[in-house]
Structure formats: structure tokens, C-alpha cells
Short mmCIF file of C-alpha atoms in Angstrom, two decimals:
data_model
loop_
_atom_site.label_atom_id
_atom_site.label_comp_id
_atom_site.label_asym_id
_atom_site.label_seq_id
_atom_site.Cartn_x
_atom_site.Cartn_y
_atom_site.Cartn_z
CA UNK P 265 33.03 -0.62 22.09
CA UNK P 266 32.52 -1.51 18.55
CA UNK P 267 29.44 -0.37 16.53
CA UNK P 268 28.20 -3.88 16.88
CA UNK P 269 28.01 -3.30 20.67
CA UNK P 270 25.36 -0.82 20.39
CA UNK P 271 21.52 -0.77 19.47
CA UNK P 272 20.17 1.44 16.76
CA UNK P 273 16.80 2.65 17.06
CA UNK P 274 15.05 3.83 14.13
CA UNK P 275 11.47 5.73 13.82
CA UNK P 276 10.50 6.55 10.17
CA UNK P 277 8.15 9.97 8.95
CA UNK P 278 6.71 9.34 5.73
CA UNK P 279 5.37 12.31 4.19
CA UNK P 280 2.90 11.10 1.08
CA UNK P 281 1.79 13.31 -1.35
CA UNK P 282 -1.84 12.70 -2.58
CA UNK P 283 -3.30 11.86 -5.37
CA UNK P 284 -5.62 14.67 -5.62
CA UNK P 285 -6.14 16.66 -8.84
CA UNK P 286 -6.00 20.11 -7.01
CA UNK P 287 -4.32 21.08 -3.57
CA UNK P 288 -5.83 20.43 0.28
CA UNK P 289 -7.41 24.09 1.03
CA UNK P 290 -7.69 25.72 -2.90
CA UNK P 291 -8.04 24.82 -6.70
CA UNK P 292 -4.71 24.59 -7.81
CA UNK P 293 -3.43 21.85 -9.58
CA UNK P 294 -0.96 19.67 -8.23
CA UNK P 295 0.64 18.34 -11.40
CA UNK P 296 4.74 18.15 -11.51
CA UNK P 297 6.69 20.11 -13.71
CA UNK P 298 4.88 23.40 -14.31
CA UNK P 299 6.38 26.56 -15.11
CA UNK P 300 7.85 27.95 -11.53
CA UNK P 301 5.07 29.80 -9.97
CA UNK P 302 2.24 28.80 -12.28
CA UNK P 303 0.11 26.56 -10.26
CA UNK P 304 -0.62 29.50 -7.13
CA UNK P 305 -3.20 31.08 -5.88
CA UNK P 306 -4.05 33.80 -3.05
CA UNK P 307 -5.10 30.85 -0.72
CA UNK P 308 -1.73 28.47 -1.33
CA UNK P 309 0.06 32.36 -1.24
CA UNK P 310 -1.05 33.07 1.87
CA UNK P 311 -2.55 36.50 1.06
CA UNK P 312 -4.03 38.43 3.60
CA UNK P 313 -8.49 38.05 3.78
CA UNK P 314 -8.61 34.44 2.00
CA UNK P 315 -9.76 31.40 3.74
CA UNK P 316 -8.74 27.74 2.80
CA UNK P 317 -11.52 24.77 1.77
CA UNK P 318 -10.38 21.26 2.24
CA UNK P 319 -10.46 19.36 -0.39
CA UNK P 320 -12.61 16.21 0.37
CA UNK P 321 -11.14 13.98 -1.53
CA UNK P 322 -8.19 14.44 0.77
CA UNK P 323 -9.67 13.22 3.85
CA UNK P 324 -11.02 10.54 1.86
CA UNK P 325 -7.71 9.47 1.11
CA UNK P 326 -6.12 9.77 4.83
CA UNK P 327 -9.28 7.67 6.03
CA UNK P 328 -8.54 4.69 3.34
CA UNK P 329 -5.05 4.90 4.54
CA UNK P 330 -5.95 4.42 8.02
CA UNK P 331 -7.87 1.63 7.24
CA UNK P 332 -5.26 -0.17 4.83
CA UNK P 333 -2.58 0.05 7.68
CA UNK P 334 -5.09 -1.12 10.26
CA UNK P 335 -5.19 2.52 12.33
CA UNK P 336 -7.74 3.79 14.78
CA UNK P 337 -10.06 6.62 12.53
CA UNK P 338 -10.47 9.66 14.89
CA UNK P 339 -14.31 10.62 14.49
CA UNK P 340 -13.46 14.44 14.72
CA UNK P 341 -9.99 15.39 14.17
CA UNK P 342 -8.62 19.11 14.16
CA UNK P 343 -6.23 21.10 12.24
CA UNK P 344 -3.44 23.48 13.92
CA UNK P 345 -1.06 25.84 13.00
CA UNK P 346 2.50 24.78 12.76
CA UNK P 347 4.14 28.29 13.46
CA UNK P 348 7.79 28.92 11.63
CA UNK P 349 9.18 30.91 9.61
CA UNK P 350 11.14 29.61 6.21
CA UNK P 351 11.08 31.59 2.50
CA UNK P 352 8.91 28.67 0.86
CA UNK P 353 6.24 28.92 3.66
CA UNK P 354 4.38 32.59 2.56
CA UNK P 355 1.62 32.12 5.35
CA UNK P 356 5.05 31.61 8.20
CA UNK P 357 2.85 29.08 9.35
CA UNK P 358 1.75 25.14 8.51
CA UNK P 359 -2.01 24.36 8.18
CA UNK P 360 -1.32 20.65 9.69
CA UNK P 361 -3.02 18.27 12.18
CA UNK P 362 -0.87 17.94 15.79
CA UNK P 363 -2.55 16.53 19.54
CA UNK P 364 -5.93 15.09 17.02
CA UNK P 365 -4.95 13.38 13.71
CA UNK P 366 -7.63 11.69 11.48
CA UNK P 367 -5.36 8.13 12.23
CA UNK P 368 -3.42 6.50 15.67
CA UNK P 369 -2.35 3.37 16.34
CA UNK P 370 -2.19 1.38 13.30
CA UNK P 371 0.54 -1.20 12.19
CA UNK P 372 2.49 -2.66 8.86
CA UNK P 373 4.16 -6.28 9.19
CA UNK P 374 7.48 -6.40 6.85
CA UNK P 375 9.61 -9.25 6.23
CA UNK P 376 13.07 -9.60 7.94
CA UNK P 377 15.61 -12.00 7.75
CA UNK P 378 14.44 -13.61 11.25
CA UNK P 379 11.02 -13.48 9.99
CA UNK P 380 7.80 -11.42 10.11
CA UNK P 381 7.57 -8.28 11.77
CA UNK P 382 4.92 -5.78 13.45
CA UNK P 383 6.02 -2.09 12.75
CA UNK P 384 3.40 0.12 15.26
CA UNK P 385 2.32 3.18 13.27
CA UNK P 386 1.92 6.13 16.08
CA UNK P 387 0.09 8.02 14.37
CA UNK P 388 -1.13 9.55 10.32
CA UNK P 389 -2.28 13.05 10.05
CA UNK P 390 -3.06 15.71 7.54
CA UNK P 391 -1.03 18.43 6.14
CA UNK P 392 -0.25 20.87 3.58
CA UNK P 393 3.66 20.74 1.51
CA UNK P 394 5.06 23.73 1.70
CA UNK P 395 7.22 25.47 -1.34
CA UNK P 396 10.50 24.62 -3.08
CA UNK P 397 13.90 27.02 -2.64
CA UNK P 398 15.94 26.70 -5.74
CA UNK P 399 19.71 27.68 -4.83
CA UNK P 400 21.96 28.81 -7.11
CA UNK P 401 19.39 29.22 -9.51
CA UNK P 402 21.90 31.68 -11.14
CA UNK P 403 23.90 34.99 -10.14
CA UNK P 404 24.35 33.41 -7.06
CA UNK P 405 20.71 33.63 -5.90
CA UNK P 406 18.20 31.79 -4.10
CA UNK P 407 14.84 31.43 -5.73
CA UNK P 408 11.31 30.62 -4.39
CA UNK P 409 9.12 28.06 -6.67
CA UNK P 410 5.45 27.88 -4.66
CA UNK P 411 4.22 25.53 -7.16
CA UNK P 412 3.94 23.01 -4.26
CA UNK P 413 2.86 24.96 -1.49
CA UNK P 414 -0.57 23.75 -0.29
CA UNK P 415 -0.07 20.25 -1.89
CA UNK P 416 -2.52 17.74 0.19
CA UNK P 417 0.66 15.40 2.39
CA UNK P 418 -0.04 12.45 4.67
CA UNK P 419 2.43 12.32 7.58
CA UNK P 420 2.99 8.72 8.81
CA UNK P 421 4.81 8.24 11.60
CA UNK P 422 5.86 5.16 13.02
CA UNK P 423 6.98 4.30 16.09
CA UNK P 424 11.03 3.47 17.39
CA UNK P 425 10.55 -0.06 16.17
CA UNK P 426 13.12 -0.41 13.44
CA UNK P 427 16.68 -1.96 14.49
CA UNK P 428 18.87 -1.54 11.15
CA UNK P 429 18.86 0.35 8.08
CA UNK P 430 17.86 -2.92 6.50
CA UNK P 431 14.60 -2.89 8.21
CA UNK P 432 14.35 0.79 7.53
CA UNK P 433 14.59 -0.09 3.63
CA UNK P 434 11.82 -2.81 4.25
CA UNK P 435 9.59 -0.85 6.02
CA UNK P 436 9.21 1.76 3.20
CA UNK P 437 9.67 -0.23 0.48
CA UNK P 438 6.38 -1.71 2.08
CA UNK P 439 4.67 1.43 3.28
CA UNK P 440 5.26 2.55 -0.87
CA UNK P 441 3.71 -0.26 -1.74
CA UNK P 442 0.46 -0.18 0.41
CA UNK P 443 0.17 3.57 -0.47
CA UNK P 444 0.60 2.87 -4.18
CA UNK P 445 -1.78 -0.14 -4.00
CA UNK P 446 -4.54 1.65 -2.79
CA UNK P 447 -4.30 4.48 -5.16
CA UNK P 448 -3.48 7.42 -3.04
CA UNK P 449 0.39 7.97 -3.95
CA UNK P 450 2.05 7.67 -6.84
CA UNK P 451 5.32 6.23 -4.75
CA UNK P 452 7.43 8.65 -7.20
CA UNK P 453 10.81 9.40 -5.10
CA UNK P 454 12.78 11.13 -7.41
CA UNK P 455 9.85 13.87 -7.66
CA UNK P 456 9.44 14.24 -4.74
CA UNK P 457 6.39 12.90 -3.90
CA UNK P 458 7.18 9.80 -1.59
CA UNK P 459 10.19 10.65 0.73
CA UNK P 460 10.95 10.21 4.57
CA UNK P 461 12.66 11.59 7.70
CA UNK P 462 14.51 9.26 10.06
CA UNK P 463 15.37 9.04 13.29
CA UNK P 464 18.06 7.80 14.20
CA UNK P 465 19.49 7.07 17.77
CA UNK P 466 22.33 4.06 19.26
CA UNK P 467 22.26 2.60 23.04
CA UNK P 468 24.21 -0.17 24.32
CA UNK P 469 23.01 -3.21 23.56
CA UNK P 470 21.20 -4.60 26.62
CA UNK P 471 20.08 -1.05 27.46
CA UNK P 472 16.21 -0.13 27.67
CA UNK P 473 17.04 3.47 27.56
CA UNK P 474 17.05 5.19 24.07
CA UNK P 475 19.66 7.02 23.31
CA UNK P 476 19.72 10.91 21.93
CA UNK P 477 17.86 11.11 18.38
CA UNK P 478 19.08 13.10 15.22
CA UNK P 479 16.43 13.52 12.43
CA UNK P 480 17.22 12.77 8.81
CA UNK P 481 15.53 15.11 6.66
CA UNK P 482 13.98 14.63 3.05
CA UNK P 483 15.37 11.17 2.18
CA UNK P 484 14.37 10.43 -0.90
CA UNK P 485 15.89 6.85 -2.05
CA UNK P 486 16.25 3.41 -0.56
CA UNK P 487 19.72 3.45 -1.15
CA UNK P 488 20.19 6.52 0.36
CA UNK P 489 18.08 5.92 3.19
CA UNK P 490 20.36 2.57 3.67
CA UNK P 491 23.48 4.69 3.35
CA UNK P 492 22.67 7.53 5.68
CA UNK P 493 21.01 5.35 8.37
CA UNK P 494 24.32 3.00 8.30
CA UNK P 495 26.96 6.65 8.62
CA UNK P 496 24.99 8.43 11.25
CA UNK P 497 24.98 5.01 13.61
CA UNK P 498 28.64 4.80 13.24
CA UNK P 499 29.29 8.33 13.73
CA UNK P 500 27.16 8.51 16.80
CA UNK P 501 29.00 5.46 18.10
CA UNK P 502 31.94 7.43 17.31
CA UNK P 503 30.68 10.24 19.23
CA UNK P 504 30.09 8.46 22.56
CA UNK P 505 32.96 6.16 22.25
CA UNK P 506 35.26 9.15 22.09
CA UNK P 507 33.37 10.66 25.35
CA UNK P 508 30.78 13.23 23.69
CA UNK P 509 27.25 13.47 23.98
CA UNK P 510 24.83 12.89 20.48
CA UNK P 511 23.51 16.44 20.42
CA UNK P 512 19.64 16.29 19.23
CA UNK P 513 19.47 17.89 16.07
CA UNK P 514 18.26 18.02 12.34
CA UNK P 515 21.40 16.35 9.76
CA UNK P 516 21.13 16.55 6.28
CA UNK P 517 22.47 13.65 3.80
CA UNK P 518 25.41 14.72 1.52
CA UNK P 519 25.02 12.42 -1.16
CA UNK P 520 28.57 13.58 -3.00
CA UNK P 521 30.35 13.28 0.59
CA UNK P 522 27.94 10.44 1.84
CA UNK P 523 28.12 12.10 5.06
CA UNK P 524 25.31 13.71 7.45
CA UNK P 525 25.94 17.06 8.31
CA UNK P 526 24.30 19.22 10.66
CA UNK P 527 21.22 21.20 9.00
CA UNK P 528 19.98 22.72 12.89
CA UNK P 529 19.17 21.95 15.92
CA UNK P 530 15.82 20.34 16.62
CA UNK P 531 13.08 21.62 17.31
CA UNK P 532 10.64 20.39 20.12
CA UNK P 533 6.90 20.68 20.13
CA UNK P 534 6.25 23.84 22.01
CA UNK P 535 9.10 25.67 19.48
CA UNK P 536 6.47 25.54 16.63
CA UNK P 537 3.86 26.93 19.18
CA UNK P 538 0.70 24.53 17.26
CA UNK P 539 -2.64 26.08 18.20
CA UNK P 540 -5.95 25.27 16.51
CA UNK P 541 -6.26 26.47 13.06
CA UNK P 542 -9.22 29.43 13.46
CA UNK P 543 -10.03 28.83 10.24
CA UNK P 544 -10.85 25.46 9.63
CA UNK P 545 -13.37 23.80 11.88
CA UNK P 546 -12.92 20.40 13.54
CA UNK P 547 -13.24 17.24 10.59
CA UNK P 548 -16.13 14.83 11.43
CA UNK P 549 -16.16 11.87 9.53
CA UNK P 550 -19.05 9.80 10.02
CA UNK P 551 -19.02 6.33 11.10
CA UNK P 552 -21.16 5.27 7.53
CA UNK P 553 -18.40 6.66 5.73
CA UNK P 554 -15.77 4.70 7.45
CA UNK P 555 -17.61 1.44 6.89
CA UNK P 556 -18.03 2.31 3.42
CA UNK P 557 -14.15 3.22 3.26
CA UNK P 558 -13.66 -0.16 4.60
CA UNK P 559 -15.37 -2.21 2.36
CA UNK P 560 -13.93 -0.15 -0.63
CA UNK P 561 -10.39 -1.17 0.23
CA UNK P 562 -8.38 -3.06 -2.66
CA UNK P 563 -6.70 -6.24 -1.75
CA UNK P 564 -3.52 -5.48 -0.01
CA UNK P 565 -0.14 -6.46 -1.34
CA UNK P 566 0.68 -9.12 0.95
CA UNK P 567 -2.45 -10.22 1.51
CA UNK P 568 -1.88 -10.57 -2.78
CA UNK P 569 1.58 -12.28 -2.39
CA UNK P 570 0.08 -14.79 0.23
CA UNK P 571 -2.44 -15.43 -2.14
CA UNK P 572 -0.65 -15.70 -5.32
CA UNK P 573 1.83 -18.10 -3.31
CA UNK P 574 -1.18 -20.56 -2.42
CA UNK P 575 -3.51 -20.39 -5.64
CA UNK P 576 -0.95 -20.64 -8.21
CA UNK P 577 1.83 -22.74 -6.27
CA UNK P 578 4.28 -19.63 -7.24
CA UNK P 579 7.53 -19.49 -5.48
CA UNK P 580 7.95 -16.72 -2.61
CA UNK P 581 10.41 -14.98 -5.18
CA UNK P 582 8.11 -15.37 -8.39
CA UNK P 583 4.85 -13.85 -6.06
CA UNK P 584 6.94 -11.11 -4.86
CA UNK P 585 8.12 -9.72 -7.83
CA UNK P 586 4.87 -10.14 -9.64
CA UNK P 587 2.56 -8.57 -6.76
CA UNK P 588 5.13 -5.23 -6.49
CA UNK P 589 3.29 -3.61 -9.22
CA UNK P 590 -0.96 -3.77 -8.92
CA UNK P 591 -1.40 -3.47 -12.44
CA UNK P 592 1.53 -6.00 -13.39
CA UNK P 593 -0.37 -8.55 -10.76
CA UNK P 594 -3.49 -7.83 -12.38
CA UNK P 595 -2.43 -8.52 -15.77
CA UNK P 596 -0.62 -11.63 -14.39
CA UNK P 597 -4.27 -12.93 -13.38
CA UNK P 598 -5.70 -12.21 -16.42
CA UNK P 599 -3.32 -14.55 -18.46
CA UNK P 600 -3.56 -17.01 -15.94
CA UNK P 601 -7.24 -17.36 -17.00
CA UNK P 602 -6.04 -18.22 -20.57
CA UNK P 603 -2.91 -20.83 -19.38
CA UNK P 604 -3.63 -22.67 -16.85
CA UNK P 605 0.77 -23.72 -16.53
CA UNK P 606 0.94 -20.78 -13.51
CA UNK P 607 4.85 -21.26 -12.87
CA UNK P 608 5.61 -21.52 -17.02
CA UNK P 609 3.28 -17.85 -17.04
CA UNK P 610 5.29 -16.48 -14.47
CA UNK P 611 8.73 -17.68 -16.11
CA UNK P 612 7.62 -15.95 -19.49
CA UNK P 613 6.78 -12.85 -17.19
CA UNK P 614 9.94 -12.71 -15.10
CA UNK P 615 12.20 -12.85 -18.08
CA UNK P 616 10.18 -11.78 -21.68
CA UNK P 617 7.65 -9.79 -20.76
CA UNK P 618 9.63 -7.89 -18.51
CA UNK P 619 13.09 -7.79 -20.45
CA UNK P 620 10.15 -5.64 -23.26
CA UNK P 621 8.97 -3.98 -20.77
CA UNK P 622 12.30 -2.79 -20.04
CA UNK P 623 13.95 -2.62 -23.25
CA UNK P 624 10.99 -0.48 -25.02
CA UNK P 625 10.24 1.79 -21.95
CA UNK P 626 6.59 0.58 -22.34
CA UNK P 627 4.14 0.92 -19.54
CA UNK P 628 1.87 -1.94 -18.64
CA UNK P 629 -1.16 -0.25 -19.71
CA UNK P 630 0.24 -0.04 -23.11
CA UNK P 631 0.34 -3.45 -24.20
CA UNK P 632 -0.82 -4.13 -28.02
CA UNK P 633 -1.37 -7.91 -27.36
CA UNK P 634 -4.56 -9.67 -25.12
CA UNK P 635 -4.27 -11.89 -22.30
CA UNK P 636 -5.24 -14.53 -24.53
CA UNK P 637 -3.09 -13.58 -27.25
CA UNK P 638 -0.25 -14.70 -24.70
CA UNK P 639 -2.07 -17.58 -23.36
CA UNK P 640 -2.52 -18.58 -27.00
CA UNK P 641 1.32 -18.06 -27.39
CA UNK P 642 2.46 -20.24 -24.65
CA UNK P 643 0.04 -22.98 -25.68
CA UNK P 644 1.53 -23.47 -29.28
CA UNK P 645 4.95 -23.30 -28.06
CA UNK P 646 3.88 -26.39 -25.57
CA UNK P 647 2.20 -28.19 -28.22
CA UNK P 648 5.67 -28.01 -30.38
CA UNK P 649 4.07 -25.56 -33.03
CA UNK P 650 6.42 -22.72 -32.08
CA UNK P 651 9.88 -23.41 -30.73
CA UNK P 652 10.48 -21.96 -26.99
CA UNK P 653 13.14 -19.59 -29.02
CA UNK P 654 10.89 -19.07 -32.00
CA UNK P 655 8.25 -17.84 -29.05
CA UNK P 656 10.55 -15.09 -27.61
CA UNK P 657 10.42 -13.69 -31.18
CA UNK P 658 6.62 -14.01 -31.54
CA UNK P 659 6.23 -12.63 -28.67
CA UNK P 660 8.33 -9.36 -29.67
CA UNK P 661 6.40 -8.67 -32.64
CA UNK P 662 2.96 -9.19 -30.68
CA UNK P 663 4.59 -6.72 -28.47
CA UNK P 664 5.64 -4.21 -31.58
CA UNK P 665 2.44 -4.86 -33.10
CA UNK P 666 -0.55 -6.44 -31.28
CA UNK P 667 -0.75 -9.17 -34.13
CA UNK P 668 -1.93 -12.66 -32.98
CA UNK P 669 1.12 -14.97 -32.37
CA UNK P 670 -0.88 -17.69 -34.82
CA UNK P 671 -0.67 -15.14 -38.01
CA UNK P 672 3.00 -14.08 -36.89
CA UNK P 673 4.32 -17.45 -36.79
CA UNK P 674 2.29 -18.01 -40.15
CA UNK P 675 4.28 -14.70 -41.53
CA UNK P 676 7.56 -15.56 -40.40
CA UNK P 677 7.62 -19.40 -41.35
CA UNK P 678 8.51 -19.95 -37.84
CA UNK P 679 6.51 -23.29 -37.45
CA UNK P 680 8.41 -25.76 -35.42
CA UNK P 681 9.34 -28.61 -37.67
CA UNK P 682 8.47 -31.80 -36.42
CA UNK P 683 8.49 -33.73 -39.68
CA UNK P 684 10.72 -36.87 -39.04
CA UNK P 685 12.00 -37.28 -42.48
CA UNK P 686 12.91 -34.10 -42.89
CA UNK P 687 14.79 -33.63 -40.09
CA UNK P 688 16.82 -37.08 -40.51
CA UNK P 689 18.25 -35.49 -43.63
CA UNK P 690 19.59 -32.66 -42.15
CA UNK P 691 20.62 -35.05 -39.14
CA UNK P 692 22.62 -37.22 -42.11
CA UNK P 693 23.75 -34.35 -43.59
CA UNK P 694 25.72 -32.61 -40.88
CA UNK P 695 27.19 -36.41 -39.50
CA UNK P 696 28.52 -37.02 -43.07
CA UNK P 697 29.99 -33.65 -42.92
CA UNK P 698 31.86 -34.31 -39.72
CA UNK P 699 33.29 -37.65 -39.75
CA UNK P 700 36.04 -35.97 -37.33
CA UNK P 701 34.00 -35.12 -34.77
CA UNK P 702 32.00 -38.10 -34.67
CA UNK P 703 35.16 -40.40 -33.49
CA UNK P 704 35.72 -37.93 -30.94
CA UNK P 705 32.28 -38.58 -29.62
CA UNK P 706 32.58 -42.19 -30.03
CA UNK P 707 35.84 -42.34 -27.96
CA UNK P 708 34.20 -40.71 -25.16
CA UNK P 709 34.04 -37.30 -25.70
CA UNK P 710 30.80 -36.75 -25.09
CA UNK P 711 30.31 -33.16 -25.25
CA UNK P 712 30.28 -32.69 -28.46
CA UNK P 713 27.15 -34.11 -28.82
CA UNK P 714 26.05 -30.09 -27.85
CA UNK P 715 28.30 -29.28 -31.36
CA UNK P 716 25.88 -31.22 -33.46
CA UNK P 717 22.53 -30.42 -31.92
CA UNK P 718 24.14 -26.90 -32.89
CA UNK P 719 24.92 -27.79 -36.38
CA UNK P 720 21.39 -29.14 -37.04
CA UNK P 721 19.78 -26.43 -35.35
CA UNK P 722 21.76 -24.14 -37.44
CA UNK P 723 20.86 -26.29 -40.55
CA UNK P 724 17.45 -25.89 -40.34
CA UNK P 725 17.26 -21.94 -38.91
CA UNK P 726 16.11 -22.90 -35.71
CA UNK P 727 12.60 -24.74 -36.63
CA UNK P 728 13.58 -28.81 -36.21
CA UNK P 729 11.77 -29.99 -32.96
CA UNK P 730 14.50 -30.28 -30.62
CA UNK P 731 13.67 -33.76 -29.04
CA UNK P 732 13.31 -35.16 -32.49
CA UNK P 733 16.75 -33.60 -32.94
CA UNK P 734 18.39 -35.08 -30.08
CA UNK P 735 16.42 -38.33 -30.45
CA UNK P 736 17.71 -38.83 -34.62
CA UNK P 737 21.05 -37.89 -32.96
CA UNK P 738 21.46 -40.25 -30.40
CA UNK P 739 20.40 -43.11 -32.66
CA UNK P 740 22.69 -41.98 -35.82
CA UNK P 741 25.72 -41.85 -33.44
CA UNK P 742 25.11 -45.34 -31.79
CA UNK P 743 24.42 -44.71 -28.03
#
């Protein structure tokens, strides 16, 4: 049978680093990029006699979480020991949360082509990251960096609810963006700190039984969870169409080969031989605090789209795109207080702002000019002051400079002409200069009415009012 016979089934782990300053169970900092080594300590080493803290802030976080993704909050959850042994784990164990997680049974709706859909969350719990091996560091060796042992992780696992890699993509583009939104992950894949295992199994379609899962390990981009989702259906398809069995195991993603390829075989449950954590007692968090955690949540990102869609009249595409970002949605709102022509705001965000944005590698929070400074921008180019052209630039040097767009335009002589007499000389000017053309037009050629609007344009650098242009035009030339 073809691949299109079969049913993939797709479960998604999202491990999420925290936003904490220091790690889950000692002061270390958590910041990326320090010398190997430098951010450790004999708690996050493992040494013998210490005992580990938790960091409040991090259960803090995991109970917001909960909340934002609509999850049960355990009133006493308990930490275990995740028993195994690998070089960047010094303890040889995993100070995580297994049978009693802070969150169960929550749920995130994403958009699919057939329309909305419920993705059931199983389950979010606690745990600390363990350390970083550095092959081929040099000589041949393997190296140990422990910078990131003990980092504060939420695990999020959903349940076997995805059908395609598309869906896959959707989901986490969607769990980043909740995560993000609420302040508790940076949603920074390429460091590291937002990635996700998948799981990955086929059955006939028609067929209530799952099939045999592999786990995809440390995907850390959407196009590479796309990719490897898409190879390891087709080779398992491959596998039971040529009469083999899917053998349950971990597969790593070769990005240079864009193959999986097996890392080990899987472990169950009882292999990691969990037990509760002697040193940490159980974590009570009190209904108050969950009420309070409750009422503290942000506006959610598609509760934002929905709303953006309905109080501004904003396309699906326009909302979207401008309610990815919190702080870019936030600064949409505050300019929409100052210009009141939503969609034309949105326009000069979609392609201006964010072609800067782009262009200068500027953050958001950067930005030299005031909502009003842009509201004030887009109001003189509607009143003909500024051209729509002669706006882009005025815009650019607000951008460079913070400079209200009234004294730029006063700088730059970029005033809009819209002086009648003036611009019926220039009109007069480039006809009596192009006698040729103008019998083309007049025997039907009516395109190159484009070539004078040009010329005048041209003529006058820009600054003649267009529809006085075009009107002068038309009556000069007859029609």
C-alpha cells in the first residue's frame, strides 16, 4: 500500500526552558553563552552532601502555564528521580516530576486546513536540563559543558492527536507562541531553549489500533520537525510494506542526510526506575495562589487574533501576522489610538515598518519614533501634505532618528505639491516635449499615458499631487 494508505499518529514533548534568572534547585545563572563550565555549582554538580532549593519562581511559571493551556493544577505534586546514566548528567540521575505533575489534562486549539482543532495536552511537569556533550571539540575528544545542567524545563506532553507533520508544525508554532506570550519562554530554537521530541507511529487507515512508536529526539526547527516527521512515516511504511516490524526506539534527525537514524532503543518507564525524590518534599500550591495565577494571565494569542479580527475589521492574514509577536501587537494598538484608518495602519506595518525592522536588525523596543509620531505620519500623507512615496522616506529617517515626520518633511522639502498652476507648467512642459508620444496616445495607445505621469513625476522630484497630475493630464491630452 502506498504511504497515503496509512495513518500517522503524532504525540509532541515540548521541553521549555524558563525564564528564570537562576536554575530550578541552586543560584546559578541561566544566561546563554558563558564560558564552558562557568555557571556551576556543587548543587547543579551533583556533589556529594548538598541539597537542592526550588526556585519559586519556577513553579510559578509551570502553574501560569497550566492555566494558559486550560490544564487541571495538581494541589500537591511530587518530584522523582529519573535514574540513568549519561556524561552530562553528574548526579546519574534526573530531579523531574513522573506519576504527580503540577499540570494534566489541558488542551491548545490550532488551525488546520479543515478547520479548528482541539490538541489534548496529557500532561506538564517539572524538570531540571541536564548538561551539553561537545564532540569533537578537538583531538578527537568529547567534552562536557554543565553550564545547563539544573536549568528549570517544562515538559509538555500532548497526547496522539496530531495526523501530519503539518499539524505537528501548527501545534508548536502555537504552543511557542502561548509560552512566549505569557512570558515564561523565550521561544529561542536555535539556542536551545524551545525544542521537541516526536512520536511518530503509521496504521492503516481505517485501523483504531496504533501502530509501533519511534521517538524523535531534540528537534529544534519547524522545518526540521516537518522534514523528519514526513521521512520517518515513509520509512516506517516502507518497513511494514516490505514485511518488517517498526522496532520501538529513539531516531535521531540527520540534517546533512535528512534521514532518521537509530540513536537506541527506547526506554520504558520502569527502565529509568522513577522513585520519589528524598530530597525534595511534595509541592503544595494553594488554591489562593492559583486564583491569583488566573487572573494574572495576559490575553492569549488567539483570543488577540479573534479580537484584532473583530475590533479593527483586519483581515485573518493582517491579525495573524500582527498578533505573532506580543510586543509588535502591542505597539500596533498603540498607533491605532493615534489613526483611527486600522487596515491603512496595518498596511504601513506589514510592509514599512517591518521591511526597517528587518533591514536595520532593530528590535521593537528600540524604536526612536512615538505612536503618534506615526499616526501623525499617516495623517499628512492622507491629507496630501506628504506623498505616499515621500512617507516611506519620512518614515526612514523617523526611524534613523526619532525626528517628528512634520520637521522632516519641513527639512527635506518633501511637501506634496498641490499647487495647480504649478503643476500645469510642468504638465505643458513635458507634452510640448513629446509631441511623438502624444499621437501615439491619441491613436489608441493608451498606455502611455503611465510614460507621462512618469515624466511629470520625474519633473517635479516626486512632490506634484498625483490626482492633480493625472487630472491636468487627462484634460491636456483630450479624453
Amino acid at each position: 500500500m502506498p504511504v497515503s494508505d496509512f495513518q500517522p499518529v503524532i504525540g509532541l514533548e515540548v521541553h521549555a526552558q524558563l525564564l528564570t534568572q537562576s536554575k530550578i534547585f541552586c543560584g546559578c545563572s541561566t544566561a546563554f553563552g558563558a564560558e564552558p563550565n562557568r555557571n556551576t555549582c556543587p548543587v547543579c554538580l551533583g556533589m556529594p552532601g548538598v541539597l537542592p532549593v526550588l526556585n519559586q519562581r519556577v513553579a510559578e511559571f509551570a502553574v501560569r502555564t497550566g492555566l494558559a493551556l486550560e490544564c487541571t493544577i495538581r494541589p500537591t505534586s511530587v518530584w522523582s528521580r529519573k535514574n540513568y546514566f549519561y556524561p552530562d548528567l553528574p548526579k546519574g540521575y534526573q530531579i523531574t516530576q513522573f506519576d504527580q505533575p503540577i499540570c494534566e489534562h489541558g488542551r491548545l486549539v490550532i488551525d488546520t486546513p479543515q478547520g479548528e482543532k482541539t490538541i489534548r495536552i496529557l500532561r506538564i511537569h517539572m524538570e531540571e536540563d541536564a548538561g551539553k556533550s561537545v564532540h569533537d571539540a578537538g583531538g578527537g575528544q568529547s567534552l562536557v559543558d554543565l553550564n545547563r545542567a539544573g536549568v528549570p524545563l517544562l515538559e509538555i506532553v500532548s497526547q496522539p492527536d496530531l495526523r501530519d507533520a503539518d499539524e505537528a508544525v501548527e501545534y508548536l508554532k502555537s504552543m511557542r507562541d502561548v509560552l512566549v506570550y505569557l512570558g515564561v519562554n523565550d521561544g529561542n530554537l536555535e539556542e536551545g531553549s524551545f525544542r521537541c521530541d516526536a512520536n511518530v507511529s503509521v496504521m492503516p487507515k481505517g485501523s483504531t489500533t496504533f501502530g509501533q512508536r519511534c521517538e524523535l529526539k531534540n528537534l529544534n526547527s519547524f522545518r526540521f520537525l516537518k522534514q523528519a516527521i514526513e521521512y520517518e512515516i515513509a520509512r516506517q511504511v516502507d518497513v511494514i510494506e516490505s514485511g518488517g516490524k517498526v522496532v520501538q526506539e529513539t531516531r535521531l534527525w540527520d540534517v546533512n542526510k535528512g534521514v532518521t537514524r537509530s540513536m537506541r532503543s527506547k526506554e520504558e518507564a520502569h527502565d529509568y526506575r522513577y522513585f520519589p525524590e528524598p530530597d525534595l518534599p511534595p509541592l503544595h500550591v494553594s488554591a489562593e495562589a492559583i486564583d491569583a495565577a488566573a487572573k494574572a494571565l495576559p490575553e492569549l494569542p488567539r483570543a488577540k487574533l479573534q479580537r484584532f479580527i473583530s475590533q479593527y475589521g483586519l483581515p485573518a492574514y493582517d491579525a495573524r501576522i500582527l498578533t505573532a509577536e506580543r510586543p509588535l501587537a502591542d505597539y500596533f494598538e498603540a498607533c491605532a489610538g493615534h489613526y483611527k484608518d486600522y487596515k491603512k495602519l496595518s498596511n504601513w506595518f506589514l510592509g514599512e515598518l517591518m521591511r526597517l525592522l528587518k533591514e536595520e536588525g532593530t528590535p521593537l523596543s528600540a524604536l526612536r519614533f512615538t505612536p503618534a509620531q506615526l499616526g501623525a505620519l499617516l495623517g499628512a500623507v492622507d491629507q496630501g501634505t506628504v506623498s505616499a512615496n515621500a512617507g516611506k522616506d519620512v518614515l526612514g529617517e523617523m526611524f534613523r532618528t526619532g525626528k517628528a515626520p512634520a520637521d522632516i518633511i519641513a527639512e527635506k522639502g518633501l511637501a506634496q505639491v498641490s499647487d495647480t498652476g504649478a503643476i500645469e507648467a510642468v504638465v505643458d512642459d513635458i507634452l510640448a516635449k513629446n509631441a511623438g508620444e502624444i499621437e501615439k496616445y491619441r491613436a489608441g495607445k493608451k498606455q502611455v499615458f503611465g510614460f507621462f505621469v512618469g515624466q511629470v513625476m520625474r519633473a517635479m522630484k516626486g512632490k506634484g499631487n498625483p490626482a492633480l497630475v493625472n487630472e491636468l493630464l487627462k484634460k491636456k491630452l483630450g479624453d
